[in-house]
């Protein structure tokens, strides 16, 4: 049986708008969510997500994050203070 995380990752992978960076970032978000045991969201820093997703630049990270939100896979709620965690809610939850 396919878990919610695998279903969502497969959905992003099949989306023609999504490239390798989108798939990588979505996998990183889902990985951290599973590791932390939260069913609906993940709180993480951009550096943490970029490291797991292997995305080097901040500009690429924020563009891909914005795209995933625009595509309807996540909802990103930034914390506007340096080095504090933002919250990412997973779509469908």
PDB file of N, CA and C in Angstrom:
ATOM      1  N   UNK A   1       0.836  -1.180   0.000  1.00  0.00           N
ATOM      2  CA  UNK A   1       0.000   0.000   0.000  1.00  0.00           C
ATOM      3  C   UNK A   1       0.882   1.246   0.000  1.00  0.00           C
ATOM      4  N   UNK A   2       0.537   2.185  -0.802  1.00  0.00           N
ATOM      5  CA  UNK A   2       1.316   3.407  -0.959  1.00  0.00           C
ATOM      6  C   UNK A   2       0.976   4.397   0.159  1.00  0.00           C
ATOM      7  N   UNK A   3       2.003   4.939   0.801  1.00  0.00           N
ATOM      8  CA  UNK A   3       1.761   5.921   1.853  1.00  0.00           C
ATOM      9  C   UNK A   3       1.429   7.271   1.229  1.00  0.00           C
ATOM     10  N   UNK A   4       0.916   8.183   2.055  1.00  0.00           N
ATOM     11  CA  UNK A   4       0.587   9.533   1.602  1.00  0.00           C
ATOM     12  C   UNK A   4       1.818  10.227   1.032  1.00  0.00           C
ATOM     13  N   UNK A   5       2.974  10.037   1.671  1.00  0.00           N
ATOM     14  CA  UNK A   5       4.201  10.683   1.207  1.00  0.00           C
ATOM     15  C   UNK A   5       4.606  10.179  -0.178  1.00  0.00           C
ATOM     16  N   UNK A   6       4.557   8.851  -0.380  1.00  0.00           N
ATOM     17  CA  UNK A   6       4.910   8.306  -1.681  1.00  0.00           C
ATOM     18  C   UNK A   6       3.915   8.742  -2.751  1.00  0.00           C
ATOM     19  N   UNK A   7       2.652   8.787  -2.389  1.00  0.00           N
ATOM     20  CA  UNK A   7       1.630   9.230  -3.335  1.00  0.00           C
ATOM     21  C   UNK A   7       1.913  10.660  -3.789  1.00  0.00           C
ATOM     22  N   UNK A   8       2.201  11.542  -2.836  1.00  0.00           N
ATOM     23  CA  UNK A   8       2.454  12.941  -3.164  1.00  0.00           C
ATOM     24  C   UNK A   8       3.745  13.104  -3.965  1.00  0.00           C
ATOM     25  N   UNK A   9       4.782  12.364  -3.601  1.00  0.00           N
ATOM     26  CA  UNK A   9       6.033  12.436  -4.351  1.00  0.00           C
ATOM     27  C   UNK A   9       5.839  11.947  -5.782  1.00  0.00           C
ATOM     28  N   UNK A  10       5.092  10.879  -5.971  1.00  0.00           N
ATOM     29  CA  UNK A  10       4.797  10.376  -7.320  1.00  0.00           C
ATOM     30  C   UNK A  10       3.982  11.387  -8.113  1.00  0.00           C
ATOM     31  N   UNK A  11       3.078  12.075  -7.439  1.00  0.00           N
ATOM     32  CA  UNK A  11       2.262  13.098  -8.093  1.00  0.00           C
ATOM     33  C   UNK A  11       3.141  14.250  -8.605  1.00  0.00           C
ATOM     34  N   UNK A  12       4.090  14.687  -7.789  1.00  0.00           N
ATOM     35  CA  UNK A  12       5.020  15.749  -8.211  1.00  0.00           C
ATOM     36  C   UNK A  12       5.885  15.253  -9.361  1.00  0.00           C
ATOM     37  N   UNK A  13       6.350  14.016  -9.266  1.00  0.00           N
ATOM     38  CA  UNK A  13       7.199  13.440 -10.305  1.00  0.00           C
ATOM     39  C   UNK A  13       6.467  13.373 -11.639  1.00  0.00           C
ATOM     40  N   UNK A  14       5.184  13.104 -11.629  1.00  0.00           N
ATOM     41  CA  UNK A  14       4.397  12.987 -12.854  1.00  0.00           C
ATOM     42  C   UNK A  14       3.947  14.343 -13.409  1.00  0.00           C
ATOM     43  N   UNK A  15       4.097  15.392 -12.617  1.00  0.00           N
ATOM     44  CA  UNK A  15       3.700  16.741 -13.031  1.00  0.00           C
ATOM     45  C   UNK A  15       4.721  17.273 -14.041  1.00  0.00           C
ATOM     46  N   UNK A  16       4.269  17.611 -15.235  1.00  0.00           N
ATOM     47  CA  UNK A  16       5.174  18.079 -16.289  1.00  0.00           C
ATOM     48  C   UNK A  16       5.809  19.430 -15.979  1.00  0.00           C
ATOM     49  N   UNK A  17       5.237  20.195 -15.055  1.00  0.00           N
ATOM     50  CA  UNK A  17       5.802  21.483 -14.668  1.00  0.00           C
ATOM     51  C   UNK A  17       6.992  21.326 -13.734  1.00  0.00           C
ATOM     52  N   UNK A  18       7.112  20.187 -13.092  1.00  0.00           N
ATOM     53  CA  UNK A  18       8.142  19.955 -12.081  1.00  0.00           C
ATOM     54  C   UNK A  18       9.416  19.397 -12.701  1.00  0.00           C
ATOM     55  N   UNK A  19      10.528  19.979 -12.293  1.00  0.00           N
ATOM     56  CA  UNK A  19      11.836  19.513 -12.738  1.00  0.00           C
ATOM     57  C   UNK A  19      12.541  18.776 -11.605  1.00  0.00           C
ATOM     58  N   UNK A  20      13.801  18.417 -11.809  1.00  0.00           N
ATOM     59  CA  UNK A  20      14.548  17.679 -10.786  1.00  0.00           C
ATOM     60  C   UNK A  20      14.639  18.408  -9.443  1.00  0.00           C
ATOM     61  N   UNK A  21      14.787  19.721  -9.462  1.00  0.00           N
ATOM     62  CA  UNK A  21      14.880  20.475  -8.205  1.00  0.00           C
ATOM     63  C   UNK A  21      13.559  20.433  -7.436  1.00  0.00           C
ATOM     64  N   UNK A  22      12.432  20.459  -8.150  1.00  0.00           N
ATOM     65  CA  UNK A  22      11.125  20.386  -7.502  1.00  0.00           C
ATOM     66  C   UNK A  22      10.947  19.030  -6.815  1.00  0.00           C
ATOM     67  N   UNK A  23      11.305  17.982  -7.526  1.00  0.00           N
ATOM     68  CA  UNK A  23      11.170  16.629  -6.991  1.00  0.00           C
ATOM     69  C   UNK A  23      12.095  16.447  -5.790  1.00  0.00           C
ATOM     70  N   UNK A  24      13.314  16.947  -5.902  1.00  0.00           N
ATOM     71  CA  UNK A  24      14.284  16.845  -4.822  1.00  0.00           C
ATOM     72  C   UNK A  24      13.826  17.589  -3.574  1.00  0.00           C
ATOM     73  N   UNK A  25      13.319  18.809  -3.743  1.00  0.00           N
ATOM     74  CA  UNK A  25      12.857  19.584  -2.593  1.00  0.00           C
ATOM     75  C   UNK A  25      11.627  18.937  -1.967  1.00  0.00           C
ATOM     76  N   UNK A  26      10.717  18.434  -2.785  1.00  0.00           N
ATOM     77  CA  UNK A  26       9.531  17.773  -2.240  1.00  0.00           C
ATOM     78  C   UNK A  26       9.939  16.527  -1.461  1.00  0.00           C
ATOM     79  N   UNK A  27      10.894  15.781  -1.977  1.00  0.00           N
ATOM     80  CA  UNK A  27      11.382  14.597  -1.268  1.00  0.00           C
ATOM     81  C   UNK A  27      12.020  14.989   0.065  1.00  0.00           C
ATOM     82  N   UNK A  28      12.758  16.096   0.082  1.00  0.00           N
ATOM     83  CA  UNK A  28      13.383  16.571   1.312  1.00  0.00           C
ATOM     84  C   UNK A  28      12.331  16.980   2.339  1.00  0.00           C
ATOM     85  N   UNK A  29      11.303  17.681   1.893  1.00  0.00           N
ATOM     86  CA  UNK A  29      10.219  18.097   2.788  1.00  0.00           C
ATOM     87  C   UNK A  29       9.541  16.866   3.387  1.00  0.00           C
ATOM     88  N   UNK A  30       9.222  15.894   2.543  1.00  0.00           N
ATOM     89  CA  UNK A  30       8.544  14.684   3.010  1.00  0.00           C
ATOM     90  C   UNK A  30       9.438  13.855   3.926  1.00  0.00           C
ATOM     91  N   UNK A  31      10.727  13.809   3.635  1.00  0.00           N
ATOM     92  CA  UNK A  31      11.683  13.076   4.476  1.00  0.00           C
ATOM     93  C   UNK A  31      11.733  13.675   5.873  1.00  0.00           C
ATOM     94  N   UNK A  32      11.889  14.985   5.964  1.00  0.00           N
ATOM     95  CA  UNK A  32      11.948  15.637   7.269  1.00  0.00           C
ATOM     96  C   UNK A  32      10.626  15.491   8.014  1.00  0.00           C
ATOM     97  N   UNK A  33       9.519  15.558   7.288  1.00  0.00           N
ATOM     98  CA  UNK A  33       8.200  15.384   7.908  1.00  0.00           C
ATOM     99  C   UNK A  33       8.090  13.993   8.540  1.00  0.00           C
ATOM    100  N   UNK A  34       8.506  12.975   7.810  1.00  0.00           N
ATOM    101  CA  UNK A  34       8.440  11.602   8.314  1.00  0.00           C
ATOM    102  C   UNK A  34       9.382  11.410   9.504  1.00  0.00           C
ATOM    103  N   UNK A  35      10.598  11.944   9.404  1.00  0.00           N
ATOM    104  CA  UNK A  35      11.575  11.796  10.487  1.00  0.00           C
ATOM    105  C   UNK A  35      11.095  12.452  11.780  1.00  0.00           C
ATOM    106  N   UNK A  36      10.396  13.558  11.641  1.00  0.00           N
ATOM    107  CA  UNK A  36       9.950  14.301  12.821  1.00  0.00           C
ATOM    108  C   UNK A  36       8.577  13.857  13.313  1.00  0.00           C
ATOM    109  N   UNK A  37       7.953  12.947  12.584  1.00  0.00           N
ATOM    110  CA  UNK A  37       6.711  12.350  13.036  1.00  0.00           C
ATOM    111  C   UNK A  37       5.482  13.242  12.949  1.00  0.00           C
ATOM    112  N   UNK A  38       5.539  14.295  12.170  1.00  0.00           N
ATOM    113  CA  UNK A  38       4.386  15.175  12.029  1.00  0.00           C
ATOM    114  C   UNK A  38       3.631  14.786  10.765  1.00  0.00           C
ATOM    115  N   UNK A  39       2.342  14.601  10.902  1.00  0.00           N
ATOM    116  CA  UNK A  39       1.535  14.136   9.774  1.00  0.00           C
ATOM    117  C   UNK A  39       1.158  15.249   8.807  1.00  0.00           C
ATOM    118  N   UNK A  40       1.172  16.499   9.241  1.00  0.00           N
ATOM    119  CA  UNK A  40       0.607  17.568   8.431  1.00  0.00           C
ATOM    120  C   UNK A  40       1.593  18.633   7.969  1.00  0.00           C
ATOM    121  N   UNK A  41       2.686  18.800   8.671  1.00  0.00           N
ATOM    122  CA  UNK A  41       3.587  19.894   8.329  1.00  0.00           C
ATOM    123  C   UNK A  41       5.000  19.575   8.779  1.00  0.00           C
ATOM    124  N   UNK A  42       5.911  20.435   8.364  1.00  0.00           N
ATOM    125  CA  UNK A  42       7.296  20.324   8.809  1.00  0.00           C
ATOM    126  C   UNK A  42       7.808  21.731   9.066  1.00  0.00           C
ATOM    127  N   UNK A  43       8.565  21.875  10.133  1.00  0.00           N
ATOM    128  CA  UNK A  43       9.225  23.143  10.434  1.00  0.00           C
ATOM    129  C   UNK A  43      10.712  22.926  10.210  1.00  0.00           C
ATOM    130  N   UNK A  44      11.285  23.733   9.339  1.00  0.00           N
ATOM    131  CA  UNK A  44      12.692  23.562   8.995  1.00  0.00           C
ATOM    132  C   UNK A  44      13.260  24.868   8.475  1.00  0.00           C
ATOM    133  N   UNK A  45      14.567  25.007   8.581  1.00  0.00           N
ATOM    134  CA  UNK A  45      15.231  26.168   8.000  1.00  0.00           C
ATOM    135  C   UNK A  45      15.470  25.903   6.521  1.00  0.00           C
ATOM    136  N   UNK A  46      15.658  26.974   5.771  1.00  0.00           N
ATOM    137  CA  UNK A  46      15.972  26.836   4.361  1.00  0.00           C
ATOM    138  C   UNK A  46      17.271  26.087   4.150  1.00  0.00           C
ATOM    139  N   UNK A  47      18.258  26.357   4.989  1.00  0.00           N
ATOM    140  CA  UNK A  47      19.559  25.679   4.880  1.00  0.00           C
ATOM    141  C   UNK A  47      19.398  24.175   5.088  1.00  0.00           C
ATOM    142  N   UNK A  48      18.581  23.798   6.040  1.00  0.00           N
ATOM    143  CA  UNK A  48      18.330  22.388   6.315  1.00  0.00           C
ATOM    144  C   UNK A  48      17.697  21.703   5.103  1.00  0.00           C
ATOM    145  N   UNK A  49      16.675  22.326   4.538  1.00  0.00           N
ATOM    146  CA  UNK A  49      16.005  21.755   3.367  1.00  0.00           C
ATOM    147  C   UNK A  49      16.917  21.751   2.150  1.00  0.00           C
ATOM    148  N   UNK A  50      17.677  22.815   1.956  1.00  0.00           N
ATOM    149  CA  UNK A  50      18.595  22.877   0.811  1.00  0.00           C
ATOM    150  C   UNK A  50      19.662  21.804   0.909  1.00  0.00           C
ATOM    151  N   UNK A  51      20.137  21.520   2.109  1.00  0.00           N
ATOM    152  CA  UNK A  51      21.153  20.486   2.309  1.00  0.00           C
ATOM    153  C   UNK A  51      20.597  19.106   1.961  1.00  0.00           C
ATOM    154  N   UNK A  52      19.412  18.793   2.459  1.00  0.00           N
ATOM    155  CA  UNK A  52      18.804  17.491   2.186  1.00  0.00           C
ATOM    156  C   UNK A  52      18.466  17.357   0.700  1.00  0.00           C
ATOM    157  N   UNK A  53      17.964  18.435   0.095  1.00  0.00           N
ATOM    158  CA  UNK A  53      17.559  18.400  -1.312  1.00  0.00           C
ATOM    159  C   UNK A  53      18.728  18.573  -2.270  1.00  0.00           C
ATOM    160  N   UNK A  54      19.897  18.913  -1.744  1.00  0.00           N
ATOM    161  CA  UNK A  54      21.097  19.161  -2.560  1.00  0.00           C
ATOM    162  C   UNK A  54      20.883  20.341  -3.521  1.00  0.00           C
ATOM    163  N   UNK A  55      20.248  21.392  -3.005  1.00  0.00           N
ATOM    164  CA  UNK A  55      20.062  22.623  -3.770  1.00  0.00           C
ATOM    165  C   UNK A  55      21.027  23.644  -3.200  1.00  0.00           C
ATOM    166  N   UNK A  56      21.960  24.113  -4.016  1.00  0.00           N
ATOM    167  CA  UNK A  56      23.018  24.992  -3.533  1.00  0.00           C
ATOM    168  C   UNK A  56      22.611  26.432  -3.302  1.00  0.00           C
ATOM    169  N   UNK A  57      21.881  27.013  -4.232  1.00  0.00           N
ATOM    170  CA  UNK A  57      21.612  28.438  -4.164  1.00  0.00           C
ATOM    171  C   UNK A  57      20.283  28.791  -3.524  1.00  0.00           C
ATOM    172  N   UNK A  58      20.281  29.898  -2.793  1.00  0.00           N
ATOM    173  CA  UNK A  58      19.057  30.371  -2.154  1.00  0.00           C
ATOM    174  C   UNK A  58      17.997  30.751  -3.182  1.00  0.00           C
ATOM    175  N   UNK A  59      18.421  31.399  -4.264  1.00  0.00           N
ATOM    176  CA  UNK A  59      17.463  31.849  -5.284  1.00  0.00           C
ATOM    177  C   UNK A  59      16.727  30.662  -5.900  1.00  0.00           C
ATOM    178  N   UNK A  60      17.453  29.605  -6.202  1.00  0.00           N
ATOM    179  CA  UNK A  60      16.827  28.402  -6.766  1.00  0.00           C
ATOM    180  C   UNK A  60      15.882  27.786  -5.744  1.00  0.00           C
ATOM    181  N   UNK A  61      16.320  27.707  -4.498  1.00  0.00           N
ATOM    182  CA  UNK A  61      15.494  27.142  -3.429  1.00  0.00           C
ATOM    183  C   UNK A  61      14.173  27.892  -3.305  1.00  0.00           C
ATOM    184  N   UNK A  62      14.234  29.209  -3.228  1.00  0.00           N
ATOM    185  CA  UNK A  62      13.006  29.981  -3.057  1.00  0.00           C
ATOM    186  C   UNK A  62      12.110  29.937  -4.291  1.00  0.00           C
ATOM    187  N   UNK A  63      12.700  29.869  -5.478  1.00  0.00           N
ATOM    188  CA  UNK A  63      11.904  29.744  -6.698  1.00  0.00           C
ATOM    189  C   UNK A  63      11.165  28.411  -6.714  1.00  0.00           C
ATOM    190  N   UNK A  64      11.867  27.352  -6.378  1.00  0.00           N
ATOM    191  CA  UNK A  64      11.270  26.011  -6.371  1.00  0.00           C
ATOM    192  C   UNK A  64      10.215  25.904  -5.271  1.00  0.00           C
ATOM    193  N   UNK A  65      10.488  26.463  -4.102  1.00  0.00           N
ATOM    194  CA  UNK A  65       9.529  26.467  -3.005  1.00  0.00           C
ATOM    195  C   UNK A  65       8.254  27.206  -3.413  1.00  0.00           C
ATOM    196  N   UNK A  66       8.431  28.350  -4.051  1.00  0.00           N
ATOM    197  CA  UNK A  66       7.294  29.141  -4.531  1.00  0.00           C
ATOM    198  C   UNK A  66       6.501  28.362  -5.587  1.00  0.00           C
ATOM    199  N   UNK A  67       7.216  27.684  -6.492  1.00  0.00           N
ATOM    200  CA  UNK A  67       6.548  26.869  -7.516  1.00  0.00           C
ATOM    201  C   UNK A  67       5.720  25.753  -6.884  1.00  0.00           C
ATOM    202  N   UNK A  68       6.292  25.041  -5.914  1.00  0.00           N
ATOM    203  CA  UNK A  68       5.559  23.951  -5.267  1.00  0.00           C
ATOM    204  C   UNK A  68       4.297  24.469  -4.594  1.00  0.00           C
ATOM    205  N   UNK A  69       4.373  25.672  -4.043  1.00  0.00           N
ATOM    206  CA  UNK A  69       3.187  26.270  -3.443  1.00  0.00           C
ATOM    207  C   UNK A  69       2.175  26.640  -4.522  1.00  0.00           C
ATOM    208  N   UNK A  70       2.657  27.239  -5.599  1.00  0.00           N
ATOM    209  CA  UNK A  70       1.775  27.638  -6.699  1.00  0.00           C
ATOM    210  C   UNK A  70       1.118  26.418  -7.356  1.00  0.00           C
ATOM    211  N   UNK A  71       1.838  25.316  -7.440  1.00  0.00           N
ATOM    212  CA  UNK A  71       1.302  24.091  -8.025  1.00  0.00           C
ATOM    213  C   UNK A  71       0.295  23.408  -7.097  1.00  0.00           C
ATOM    214  N   UNK A  72       0.232  23.818  -5.845  1.00  0.00           N
ATOM    215  CA  UNK A  72      -0.736  23.278  -4.900  1.00  0.00           C
ATOM    216  C   UNK A  72      -0.260  22.110  -4.051  1.00  0.00           C
ATOM    217  N   UNK A  73       1.036  21.856  -4.016  1.00  0.00           N
ATOM    218  CA  UNK A  73       1.554  20.731  -3.243  1.00  0.00           C
ATOM    219  C   UNK A  73       1.835  21.082  -1.787  1.00  0.00           C
ATOM    220  N   UNK A  74       2.195  22.317  -1.527  1.00  0.00           N
ATOM    221  CA  UNK A  74       2.530  22.748  -0.176  1.00  0.00           C
ATOM    222  C   UNK A  74       1.931  24.121   0.103  1.00  0.00           C
ATOM    223  N   UNK A  75       1.973  24.498   1.368  1.00  0.00           N
ATOM    224  CA  UNK A  75       1.656  25.860   1.785  1.00  0.00           C
ATOM    225  C   UNK A  75       2.807  26.304   2.677  1.00  0.00           C
ATOM    226  N   UNK A  76       3.524  27.326   2.249  1.00  0.00           N
ATOM    227  CA  UNK A  76       4.713  27.788   2.952  1.00  0.00           C
ATOM    228  C   UNK A  76       4.379  29.017   3.781  1.00  0.00           C
ATOM    229  N   UNK A  77       4.719  28.958   5.067  1.00  0.00           N
ATOM    230  CA  UNK A  77       4.524  30.087   5.976  1.00  0.00           C
ATOM    231  C   UNK A  77       5.884  30.468   6.553  1.00  0.00           C
ATOM    232  N   UNK A  78       6.527  31.483   5.968  1.00  0.00           N
ATOM    233  CA  UNK A  78       7.865  31.851   6.424  1.00  0.00           C
ATOM    234  C   UNK A  78       7.840  32.515   7.796  1.00  0.00           C
ATOM    235  N   UNK A  79       8.952  32.433   8.464  1.00  0.00           N
ATOM    236  CA  UNK A  79       9.151  33.159   9.699  1.00  0.00           C
ATOM    237  C   UNK A  79      10.154  34.245   9.355  1.00  0.00           C
ATOM    238  N   UNK A  80       9.747  35.475   9.438  1.00  0.00           N
ATOM    239  CA  UNK A  80      10.561  36.579   8.933  1.00  0.00           C
ATOM    240  C   UNK A  80      11.607  37.068   9.929  1.00  0.00           C
ATOM    241  N   UNK A  81      12.335  36.122  10.491  1.00  0.00           N
ATOM    242  CA  UNK A  81      13.437  36.464  11.378  1.00  0.00           C
ATOM    243  C   UNK A  81      14.595  35.556  11.007  1.00  0.00           C
ATOM    244  N   UNK A  82      15.754  36.134  10.857  1.00  0.00           N
ATOM    245  CA  UNK A  82      16.933  35.404  10.407  1.00  0.00           C
ATOM    246  C   UNK A  82      17.187  34.153  11.257  1.00  0.00           C
ATOM    247  N   UNK A  83      17.457  33.067  10.589  1.00  0.00           N
ATOM    248  CA  UNK A  83      17.809  31.784  11.202  1.00  0.00           C
ATOM    249  C   UNK A  83      16.704  31.165  12.048  1.00  0.00           C
ATOM    250  N   UNK A  84      15.462  31.530  11.787  1.00  0.00           N
ATOM    251  CA  UNK A  84      14.345  30.883  12.445  1.00  0.00           C
ATOM    252  C   UNK A  84      13.664  29.982  11.429  1.00  0.00           C
ATOM    253  N   UNK A  85      12.942  29.020  11.889  1.00  0.00           N
ATOM    254  CA  UNK A  85      12.337  28.039  10.991  1.00  0.00           C
ATOM    255  C   UNK A  85      11.031  28.549  10.395  1.00  0.00           C
ATOM    256  N   UNK A  86      10.810  28.160   9.152  1.00  0.00           N
ATOM    257  CA  UNK A  86       9.535  28.400   8.514  1.00  0.00           C
ATOM    258  C   UNK A  86       8.707  27.111   8.623  1.00  0.00           C
ATOM    259  N   UNK A  87       7.445  27.212   8.335  1.00  0.00           N
ATOM    260  CA  UNK A  87       6.567  26.041   8.418  1.00  0.00           C
ATOM    261  C   UNK A  87       6.002  25.746   7.038  1.00  0.00           C
ATOM    262  N   UNK A  88       6.030  24.489   6.679  1.00  0.00           N
ATOM    263  CA  UNK A  88       5.518  24.043   5.388  1.00  0.00           C
ATOM    264  C   UNK A  88       4.429  23.008   5.664  1.00  0.00           C
ATOM    265  N   UNK A  89       3.209  23.331   5.235  1.00  0.00           N
ATOM    266  CA  UNK A  89       2.104  22.377   5.346  1.00  0.00           C
ATOM    267  C   UNK A  89       2.021  21.586   4.059  1.00  0.00           C
ATOM    268  N   UNK A  90       1.744  20.324   4.200  1.00  0.00           N
ATOM    269  CA  UNK A  90       1.654  19.418   3.058  1.00  0.00           C
ATOM    270  C   UNK A  90       0.220  19.450   2.530  1.00  0.00           C
ATOM    271  N   UNK A  91       0.063  19.540   1.216  1.00  0.00           N
ATOM    272  CA  UNK A  91      -1.258  19.582   0.591  1.00  0.00           C
ATOM    273  C   UNK A  91      -2.012  18.295   0.856  1.00  0.00           C
ATOM    274  N   UNK A  92      -3.316  18.420   0.897  1.00  0.00           N
ATOM    275  CA  UNK A  92      -4.164  17.252   1.092  1.00  0.00           C
ATOM    276  C   UNK A  92      -4.354  16.871   2.546  1.00  0.00           C
ATOM    277  N   UNK A  93      -3.766  17.653   3.451  1.00  0.00           N
ATOM    278  CA  UNK A  93      -3.915  17.373   4.881  1.00  0.00           C
ATOM    279  C   UNK A  93      -4.663  18.496   5.550  1.00  0.00           C
TER     280      UNK A  93
END
